[in-house]
Short mmCIF file of C-alpha atoms and ligand atoms in Angstrom, two decimals:
data_model
loop_
_atom_site.label_atom_id
_atom_site.label_comp_id
_atom_site.label_asym_id
_atom_site.label_seq_id
_atom_site.Cartn_x
_atom_site.Cartn_y
_atom_site.Cartn_z
CA MET D 27 0.29 0.15 0.04
CA THR D 28 1.49 3.30 -1.13
CA TYR D 29 -0.44 6.27 1.18
CA LEU D 30 0.98 9.78 -0.41
CA ASP D 31 -1.97 12.12 1.00
CA ASN D 32 -1.10 12.54 3.97
CA ALA D 33 -2.06 16.59 3.74
CA ALA D 34 -5.69 15.51 3.68
CA THR D 35 -4.55 13.47 7.84
CA THR D 36 -1.46 11.65 8.69
CA LYS D 37 -1.23 7.91 10.38
CA VAL D 38 -1.82 8.30 14.39
CA CYS D 39 1.79 7.54 15.67
CA GLU D 40 2.29 4.85 18.24
CA GLU D 41 3.15 7.63 20.73
CA ALA D 42 -0.27 9.19 20.11
CA ALA D 43 -2.14 6.11 20.21
CA GLU D 44 -0.70 4.58 23.34
CA ALA D 45 -1.05 8.46 25.56
CA ALA D 46 -4.49 8.06 23.79
CA VAL D 47 -5.43 4.37 25.05
CA LYS D 48 -3.49 5.72 28.39
CA ALA D 49 -5.94 8.09 28.89
CA MET D 50 -8.77 6.18 27.79
CA ARG D 51 -8.06 3.24 30.04
CA GLU D 52 -6.39 4.77 32.76
CA THR D 53 -7.28 8.06 33.68
CA TYR D 54 -10.32 8.80 32.67
CA GLY D 55 -11.32 10.98 34.98
CA ASN D 56 -13.60 14.63 34.37
CA PRO D 57 -10.49 17.59 34.64
CA SER D 58 -13.05 19.84 36.21
CA SER D 59 -13.53 16.67 38.52
CA LEU D 60 -12.22 18.00 42.73
CA HIS D 61 -10.79 14.44 43.46
CA ARG D 62 -7.19 12.94 41.85
CA MET D 63 -8.83 11.33 39.25
CA GLY D 64 -10.19 14.30 37.80
CA LEU D 65 -6.30 16.30 38.60
CA ASP D 66 -4.90 13.22 36.75
CA ALA D 67 -7.01 14.01 34.22
CA GLU D 68 -6.14 17.59 34.11
CA LEU D 69 -2.43 16.96 34.41
CA LEU D 70 -1.98 14.92 31.28
CA VAL D 71 -4.42 18.29 29.62
CA THR D 72 -1.28 20.67 31.07
CA ASP D 73 1.15 18.03 30.20
CA ALA D 74 -0.37 18.78 26.68
CA ARG D 75 -0.87 22.36 26.26
CA LYS D 76 2.74 22.42 27.79
CA ALA D 77 4.09 20.80 24.35
CA VAL D 78 2.09 22.71 21.68
CA ALA D 79 2.83 25.98 23.81
CA GLN D 80 6.94 24.57 22.97
CA ALA D 81 5.75 24.52 19.46
CA LEU D 82 4.87 27.77 18.26
CA SER D 83 6.96 29.25 20.70
CA ALA D 84 3.94 30.41 22.74
CA ALA D 85 3.45 30.42 26.65
CA PRO D 86 1.05 27.11 27.49
CA GLU D 87 -1.22 29.85 28.80
CA GLN D 88 -2.00 31.24 25.42
CA ILE D 89 -3.07 27.52 24.17
CA THR D 90 -6.67 26.83 23.98
CA PHE D 91 -7.46 23.30 22.69
CA THR D 92 -10.30 22.72 20.09
CA SER D 93 -11.63 20.79 17.81
CA GLY D 94 -9.62 20.94 14.94
CA ALA D 95 -8.63 23.84 13.18
CA THR D 96 -12.29 24.11 11.38
CA GLU D 97 -12.62 24.75 15.00
CA SER D 98 -9.82 26.86 15.50
CA ASN D 99 -10.31 29.11 12.03
CA ASN D 100 -13.95 29.91 12.80
CA THR D 101 -13.68 31.02 16.98
CA LEU D 102 -10.64 32.64 16.34
CA ILE D 103 -11.89 34.38 12.83
CA LEU D 104 -16.09 35.30 14.10
CA GLY D 105 -14.12 36.02 17.63
CA ALA D 106 -12.27 38.46 16.00
CA ALA D 107 -15.61 39.93 14.07
CA ARG D 108 -17.15 41.02 16.82
CA ALA D 109 -14.62 42.04 19.57
CA TYR D 110 -12.60 44.41 16.88
CA GLY D 111 -14.72 44.67 13.93
CA ARG D 112 -17.71 47.50 15.49
CA ARG D 113 -16.18 50.56 14.22
CA LYS D 114 -13.68 49.08 11.43
CA LYS D 115 -15.33 46.51 8.48
CA THR D 116 -12.48 45.36 6.62
CA ILE D 117 -10.63 42.36 6.36
CA VAL D 118 -7.50 41.34 4.02
CA ALA D 119 -7.37 37.51 3.61
CA SER D 120 -5.81 35.53 0.15
CA SER D 121 -7.51 33.87 -1.69
CA VAL D 122 -6.87 30.63 -1.50
CA GLU D 123 -7.92 30.27 2.08
CA HIS D 124 -8.67 26.96 3.08
CA PRO D 125 -12.78 26.90 3.10
CA SER D 126 -12.97 26.64 6.75
CA VAL D 127 -11.25 30.71 6.45
CA GLU D 128 -13.07 31.01 2.65
CA GLU D 129 -16.25 30.01 4.26
CA THR D 130 -16.55 31.76 7.92
CA LEU D 131 -15.34 35.69 5.65
CA ARG D 132 -18.73 34.74 3.90
CA VAL D 133 -20.98 34.59 6.66
CA LEU D 134 -18.92 37.53 7.62
CA GLU D 135 -19.89 38.97 4.64
CA ASN D 136 -23.82 38.78 4.74
CA ASP D 137 -23.31 40.27 8.16
CA GLY D 138 -22.21 43.22 6.74
CA PHE D 139 -18.03 43.39 6.54
CA THR D 140 -15.96 43.89 3.74
CA VAL D 141 -13.51 41.36 2.02
CA LYS D 142 -10.90 41.96 0.59
CA ARG D 143 -9.01 38.93 -1.23
CA VAL D 144 -5.46 39.32 -2.33
CA LYS D 145 -4.79 36.64 -5.22
CA PRO D 146 -1.62 34.17 -5.31
CA ARG D 147 1.79 35.07 -7.74
CA ALA D 148 1.57 32.26 -10.70
CA ASP D 149 4.29 30.53 -7.78
CA GLY D 150 1.33 29.55 -6.19
CA ARG D 151 2.88 31.83 -3.10
CA VAL D 152 1.05 35.49 -1.68
CA ASP D 153 2.37 38.82 -2.99
CA THR D 154 3.77 40.80 0.69
CA VAL D 155 3.03 43.91 -1.47
CA ASP D 156 0.54 43.06 -3.06
CA TYR D 157 -0.88 42.19 -0.12
CA LEU D 158 -0.05 45.56 1.90
CA TYR D 159 -1.93 46.99 -1.25
CA ALA D 160 -5.08 46.08 0.81
CA VAL D 161 -4.90 46.81 3.95
CA ASP D 162 -6.23 50.13 5.04
CA SER D 163 -7.41 52.14 7.63
CA ASP D 164 -10.74 50.41 7.90
CA THR D 165 -8.99 46.96 8.36
CA PHE D 166 -9.48 45.02 11.64
CA LEU D 167 -8.50 41.61 10.96
CA ALA D 168 -5.69 40.45 7.89
CA THR D 169 -5.25 36.66 7.36
CA CYS D 170 -3.31 34.88 5.45
CA MET D 171 -2.25 30.41 5.70
CA TYR D 172 1.14 29.70 6.03
CA VAL D 173 1.50 26.82 3.41
CA ASN D 174 -1.48 26.03 0.88
CA ASN D 175 -2.82 22.85 1.58
CA GLU D 176 -3.48 22.33 -2.33
CA THR D 177 0.11 23.02 -3.89
CA GLY D 178 2.10 23.31 -0.66
CA ALA D 179 3.09 27.14 -1.52
CA VAL D 180 4.67 28.81 1.85
CA ASN D 181 3.58 32.13 2.19
CA PRO D 182 5.37 35.04 3.54
CA VAL D 183 3.50 35.71 6.67
CA ALA D 184 5.91 37.48 8.95
CA ASP D 185 7.07 39.58 5.70
CA ILE D 186 3.38 40.29 5.64
CA PHE D 187 2.86 40.24 9.42
CA GLU D 188 5.91 42.68 9.75
CA ALA D 189 4.79 45.11 6.82
CA VAL D 190 0.84 44.81 8.19
CA LYS D 191 1.50 46.07 11.28
CA HIS D 192 3.85 48.58 10.58
CA LYS D 193 1.05 49.99 8.19
CA GLN D 194 -1.82 49.80 10.28
CA PRO D 195 -0.58 48.95 14.34
CA ASP D 196 -4.01 48.08 15.27
CA CYS D 197 -4.44 45.16 12.96
CA ILE D 198 -5.10 41.68 14.40
CA THR D 199 -3.23 39.09 12.15
CA HIS D 200 -4.01 36.03 11.80
CA THR D 201 -2.01 32.96 9.99
CA ASP D 202 -3.60 28.99 9.65
CA ALA D 203 -0.40 27.48 9.79
CA VAL D 204 -2.12 23.76 9.98
CA GLN D 205 0.08 22.47 6.81
CA ALA D 206 2.58 23.88 8.82
CA PHE D 207 3.06 22.91 12.12
CA LEU D 208 5.74 21.39 12.92
CA LYS D 209 6.93 21.54 9.63
CA LEU D 210 8.46 24.54 9.42
CA PRO D 211 9.05 27.03 12.73
CA VAL D 212 5.88 28.22 13.32
CA LYS D 213 7.42 31.13 16.01
CA VAL D 214 4.02 33.01 17.44
CA ALA D 215 5.83 36.30 17.81
CA ALA D 216 8.69 36.11 15.83
CA MET D 217 6.12 36.65 13.05
CA ASN D 218 3.99 38.75 14.06
CA ALA D 219 1.18 36.25 14.65
CA ASP D 220 -1.32 37.36 17.17
CA LEU D 221 -3.76 34.10 16.89
CA VAL D 222 -2.70 31.05 14.78
CA THR D 223 -4.46 27.63 13.99
CA VAL D 224 -3.41 24.15 14.07
CA SER D 225 -4.60 20.73 14.10
CA GLY D 226 -4.07 17.59 14.72
CA HIS D 227 -5.10 14.98 11.95
CA LYS D 228 -2.35 16.21 10.15
CA VAL D 229 0.91 15.66 12.29
CA HIS D 230 0.11 12.30 13.38
CA ALA D 231 -2.52 12.76 16.47
CA PRO D 232 -6.46 11.76 16.02
CA LYS D 233 -9.18 13.61 14.06
CA GLY D 234 -10.98 15.71 15.87
CA ILE D 235 -8.23 17.83 17.76
CA GLY D 236 -6.65 20.93 17.45
CA ALA D 237 -5.60 23.88 19.31
CA MET D 238 -5.04 27.95 18.52
CA TYR D 239 -3.10 30.67 19.40
CA ILE D 240 -4.39 33.86 20.95
CA LYS D 241 -1.37 36.63 22.23
CA LYS D 242 -2.31 38.22 25.49
CA GLY D 243 -4.43 41.35 25.58
CA ILE D 244 -5.97 39.50 22.03
CA ARG D 245 -9.71 39.58 23.39
CA ILE D 246 -11.76 36.68 21.51
CA PRO D 247 -15.10 35.97 22.67
CA ALA D 248 -16.03 32.54 23.04
CA LEU D 249 -17.76 30.19 20.18
CA ILE D 250 -18.55 27.62 22.26
CA THR D 251 -20.16 28.87 25.58
CA GLY D 252 -21.60 26.53 28.68
CA GLY D 253 -19.20 25.32 32.01
CA GLY D 254 -16.88 27.56 31.08
CA GLN D 255 -13.40 25.09 30.91
CA GLU D 256 -10.30 26.48 28.68
CA LYS D 257 -10.57 29.24 31.16
CA GLY D 258 -13.91 30.15 29.40
CA LEU D 259 -12.73 30.22 25.65
CA ARG D 260 -14.19 26.58 24.68
CA SER D 261 -17.06 25.36 26.21
CA GLY D 262 -17.27 21.38 26.80
CA THR D 263 -15.45 18.13 28.87
CA GLU D 264 -12.15 18.18 27.30
CA SER D 265 -11.71 14.83 25.54
CA VAL D 266 -8.31 14.30 27.08
CA PRO D 267 -7.50 11.32 25.46
CA LEU D 268 -7.26 13.20 22.25
CA ILE D 269 -5.04 16.16 23.58
CA SER D 270 -2.88 13.72 25.13
CA ALA D 271 -2.40 12.09 22.15
CA PHE D 272 -2.10 15.53 20.45
CA GLY D 273 0.57 16.55 23.02
CA ALA D 274 1.96 13.01 22.53
CA ALA D 275 2.12 13.18 18.93
CA VAL D 276 3.79 17.25 18.74
CA ASN D 277 6.55 15.96 21.47
CA ALA D 278 7.95 12.72 18.99
CA GLN D 279 8.03 15.27 16.24
CA LEU D 280 9.55 18.20 17.87
CA LYS D 281 12.85 16.32 18.34
CA ASN D 282 12.79 15.43 14.43
CA ILE D 283 11.74 18.34 12.21
CA ASP D 284 15.13 19.21 10.65
CA THR D 285 14.95 14.86 10.02
CA ALA D 286 11.95 14.81 8.72
CA TYR D 287 11.92 18.08 6.47
CA LYS D 288 15.52 16.96 5.15
CA ASN D 289 13.85 13.58 4.19
CA ALA D 290 10.28 15.40 2.46
CA ARG D 291 13.10 17.61 0.76
CA MET D 292 14.87 13.77 -0.64
CA LEU D 293 11.48 12.18 -1.36
CA ASN D 294 9.81 15.39 -3.54
CA ASP D 295 13.52 15.53 -5.07
CA ARG D 296 13.78 12.27 -6.15
CA LEU D 297 9.95 12.59 -7.43
CA ARG D 298 10.24 15.51 -9.75
CA THR D 299 12.99 13.29 -11.28
CA LEU D 300 10.61 10.47 -11.93
CA LEU D 301 7.90 12.46 -13.13
CA ALA D 302 10.08 14.16 -15.60
CA PRO D 303 10.45 11.58 -18.51
CA LEU D 304 6.44 11.43 -18.36
CA ASP D 305 5.75 14.57 -20.67
CA PHE D 306 2.29 13.95 -20.32
CA ILE D 307 2.62 15.49 -16.77
CA THR D 308 2.76 18.87 -16.08
CA ILE D 309 4.32 20.16 -12.26
CA ASN D 310 2.34 23.16 -10.34
CA SER D 311 3.94 23.08 -6.93
CA ASP D 312 6.74 25.05 -8.21
CA LYS D 313 10.09 23.77 -6.83
CA ASP D 314 11.57 26.89 -4.65
CA ALA D 315 7.89 28.22 -3.56
CA CYS D 316 6.53 25.21 -2.10
CA ILE D 317 7.22 22.59 0.55
CA PRO D 318 8.39 19.74 -0.16
CA TYR D 319 5.57 17.59 1.53
CA ILE D 320 3.86 18.71 -1.18
CA LEU D 321 3.83 18.04 -4.64
CA ASN D 322 0.93 19.27 -7.35
CA PHE D 323 0.63 17.91 -10.65
CA SER D 324 -1.76 17.36 -12.99
CA VAL D 325 -1.78 14.27 -15.95
CA GLN D 326 -3.05 15.74 -19.11
CA GLY D 327 -6.10 14.84 -20.34
CA ILE D 328 -7.33 12.83 -17.83
CA ARG D 329 -9.72 14.20 -15.34
CA SER D 330 -7.75 13.83 -11.54
CA GLU D 331 -11.07 11.71 -10.17
CA ILE D 332 -10.37 8.91 -12.73
CA MET D 333 -6.89 9.05 -12.46
CA LEU D 334 -7.16 9.01 -8.74
CA HIS D 335 -9.42 6.11 -8.98
CA PHE D 336 -7.41 4.35 -11.43
CA LEU D 337 -4.26 4.62 -9.17
CA GLU D 338 -6.55 3.54 -6.11
CA SER D 339 -6.97 0.10 -7.99
CA LYS D 340 -2.86 0.08 -7.49
CA LYS D 341 -3.23 0.63 -3.87
CA VAL D 342 -2.07 4.00 -4.51
CA TYR D 343 -3.50 6.75 -2.35
CA VAL D 344 -3.16 10.40 -3.48
CA SER D 345 -5.25 13.58 -3.97
CA SER D 346 -7.18 15.44 -6.80
CA GLY D 347 -6.42 19.07 -4.94
CA SER D 348 -7.76 19.21 -1.71
CA ALA D 349 -9.66 16.14 -0.04
CA CYS D 350 -12.03 19.44 1.45
CA SER D 351 -12.98 20.43 -2.14
CA LYS D 352 -14.50 16.71 -3.03
CA GLY D 353 -15.71 17.37 -7.11
CA LYS D 354 -15.63 21.07 -6.94
CA HIS D 355 -13.07 22.53 -9.12
CA SER D 356 -9.87 24.05 -7.73
CA ARG D 357 -10.44 27.09 -5.97
CA VAL D 358 -6.50 27.65 -5.87
CA LEU D 359 -5.39 26.64 -8.61
CA SER D 360 -7.01 28.63 -10.96
CA GLU D 361 -6.60 31.50 -8.77
CA MET D 362 -2.91 30.89 -9.79
CA GLY D 363 -3.43 31.20 -13.37
CA ILE D 364 -4.26 27.80 -14.36
CA SER D 365 -5.62 26.41 -16.67
CA ASP D 366 -9.33 24.85 -15.95
CA LYS D 367 -7.99 21.56 -18.17
CA LEU D 368 -5.21 21.42 -16.20
CA ALA D 369 -7.05 22.39 -13.14
CA ASP D 370 -9.34 19.45 -13.16
CA SER D 371 -6.87 16.99 -13.82
CA ALA D 372 -4.62 17.67 -10.38
CA ILE D 373 -3.21 15.40 -8.33
CA ARG D 374 -1.78 16.44 -5.24
CA VAL D 375 0.76 13.66 -3.04
CA SER D 376 1.43 14.59 -0.02
CA PHE D 377 3.95 12.95 2.32
CA SER D 378 4.68 12.73 6.07
CA LYS D 379 7.74 11.56 8.46
CA MET D 380 6.54 8.32 7.63
CA SER D 381 7.04 7.93 3.74
CA ALA D 382 8.66 5.55 1.85
CA TRP D 383 11.31 6.53 -1.55
CA GLY D 384 9.64 3.16 -2.47
CA GLU D 385 6.15 4.74 -2.44
CA LEU D 386 7.28 6.52 -5.77
CA ASP D 387 8.17 4.00 -7.66
CA GLN D 388 4.90 2.44 -6.77
CA LEU D 389 3.07 5.85 -7.28
CA THR D 390 5.38 6.33 -10.62
CA GLY D 391 4.51 2.92 -12.37
CA ALA D 392 0.75 3.55 -11.59
CA LEU D 393 0.67 6.64 -14.10
CA ARG D 394 2.93 5.67 -16.58
CA GLU D 395 0.18 3.04 -16.80
CA GLY D 396 -2.80 4.57 -15.41
CA HIS D 397 -1.98 6.62 -18.10
CA MET D 398 -1.06 4.30 -21.13
CA THR D 399 -4.67 2.51 -20.22
CA LEU D 400 -6.69 5.24 -19.60
CA GLU D 401 -6.11 7.39 -22.73
CA LYS D 402 -6.65 4.42 -24.60
CA THR D 403 -10.25 3.92 -23.17
CA LYS D 404 -10.82 7.95 -24.22
N1 PMP N 15 -6.83 24.82 7.15
C1 PMP N 15 -6.19 23.50 6.22
C2 PMP N 15 -5.04 24.29 5.38
C3 PMP N 15 -6.27 22.40 5.99
O1 PMP N 15 -5.45 22.12 5.35
C4 PMP N 15 -7.27 22.02 7.01
C5 PMP N 15 -7.70 20.89 6.48
N2 PMP N 15 -8.12 20.26 5.42
C6 PMP N 15 -8.04 22.54 7.54
C7 PMP N 15 -7.96 24.34 8.01
C8 PMP N 15 -9.02 21.96 8.57
O2 PMP N 15 -8.37 21.02 9.60
P1 PMP N 15 -9.26 19.95 10.45
O3 PMP N 15 -9.97 19.17 9.69
O4 PMP N 15 -8.58 19.72 11.53
O5 PMP N 15 -10.68 21.02 11.37
#
C-alpha cells in the first residue's frame, strides 16, 4: 500500500495512540473534577498544552484546545469580528484560504463586513506588496495561511504581518498554520501573529483535536459557551485522550523537524526526477515556492477523479486537489492562473515522516500504466 495523502490526514503515530489508550483506560477522570482522578486528567491536559506551546514558541496559557482547525479558524475569525469589527469593517485575506477560513469570511460578508482577497502570484505565493496594498485604515483583521494545502506554496507570513503591523499597528493578524505546523518553524512572536490555528490529525495525532494560539491581550469571545472549560474560551469537557495524544505526537516530532524536512525534500526531489521524463505531466508546485511535503501536478487529458481511482486500484492513495473540495473545481489552481483543463486533472501527492522511497516507484509506475490505459479508453 502506498499512502501519499498526508496533507489530507496522517497515520496516528505509536506515541499518540499509546497516550490516547492510556488516557481512556487509566486516566479517565473529568479534568474539572476536584478529586484525584480529575487532577490526574488535568495533568495530562497541562502536559499537552505545554508541548503545543513549545512547538509554537508560545506560553501554555496562550493555547486553547479545540475540536480541530475548522473550529479554531471559525472561533478566531468570528471572534475577532465580534471584538474588533465594530468601527472598522474590512478583513484582508488571501484568495486561496482553506474553506474553514473562506466560508467563515463569507458569513461575515453576509453580515455586512468587507473582505478583500489577495490573489497569489503564478508560483502560488501571496506577495507581501500585493497584500499590503489591500490593507487600509478600515482593516481590523489580516489573515493569510502559512502553507497552502493544495500546492504547498509557502506564504511569507512573517514579512506580510510585519508590513501590516507597520502600516496599521492595531490590525489583528491571523494565520492558518495547519500545513506548516511541525514542518516549518512557527514562532508566533517572531512572525507577528496574534492568532494561529493548528490541527492534530495532520501531525500524526487523531482526528478531532486542534488548537488555537491567542496572543496575550487579544480579546476573542468564545464561540462555544457553557461550563467555562479552557478558561471560558471553549466550553465542553476536554477530550483528554485526544488532547493527550496530540501532546504526545507533538513531542515525538518536535525533536525531528529538521530530519523530517530533509527527508521530505529528498522524496520531493526524487519524485520530480521520476516525473520529468513523463511528458504528459505538468508540475503545478513551484520547487522554490513550495514546502517539500506537497507536490501538485496535472496528468494532461485525464480528469483527476479518473486517475485517482485508477491509482487506487493499484493501492496508491493520493488526492485530487484537496480532500475538502471534493468534486469541486480547484479555486487555488485557478487563482494561480492555471487553466481549467489542467486544474481538472490535478493530483496532489503529500508526504509525512512515515513516507518511504519505495512509494515513489509505486506511484510513478501506476501513473504510467494509468496514463496508457486511460488514454486508450478515451
Ligand atoms: N486549514 C488547512 C490549511 C487544512 O489543510 C485543513 C485540513 N484539510 C484545515 C484547515 C481543517 O482542519 P481540521 O480537519 O482539523 O478541521
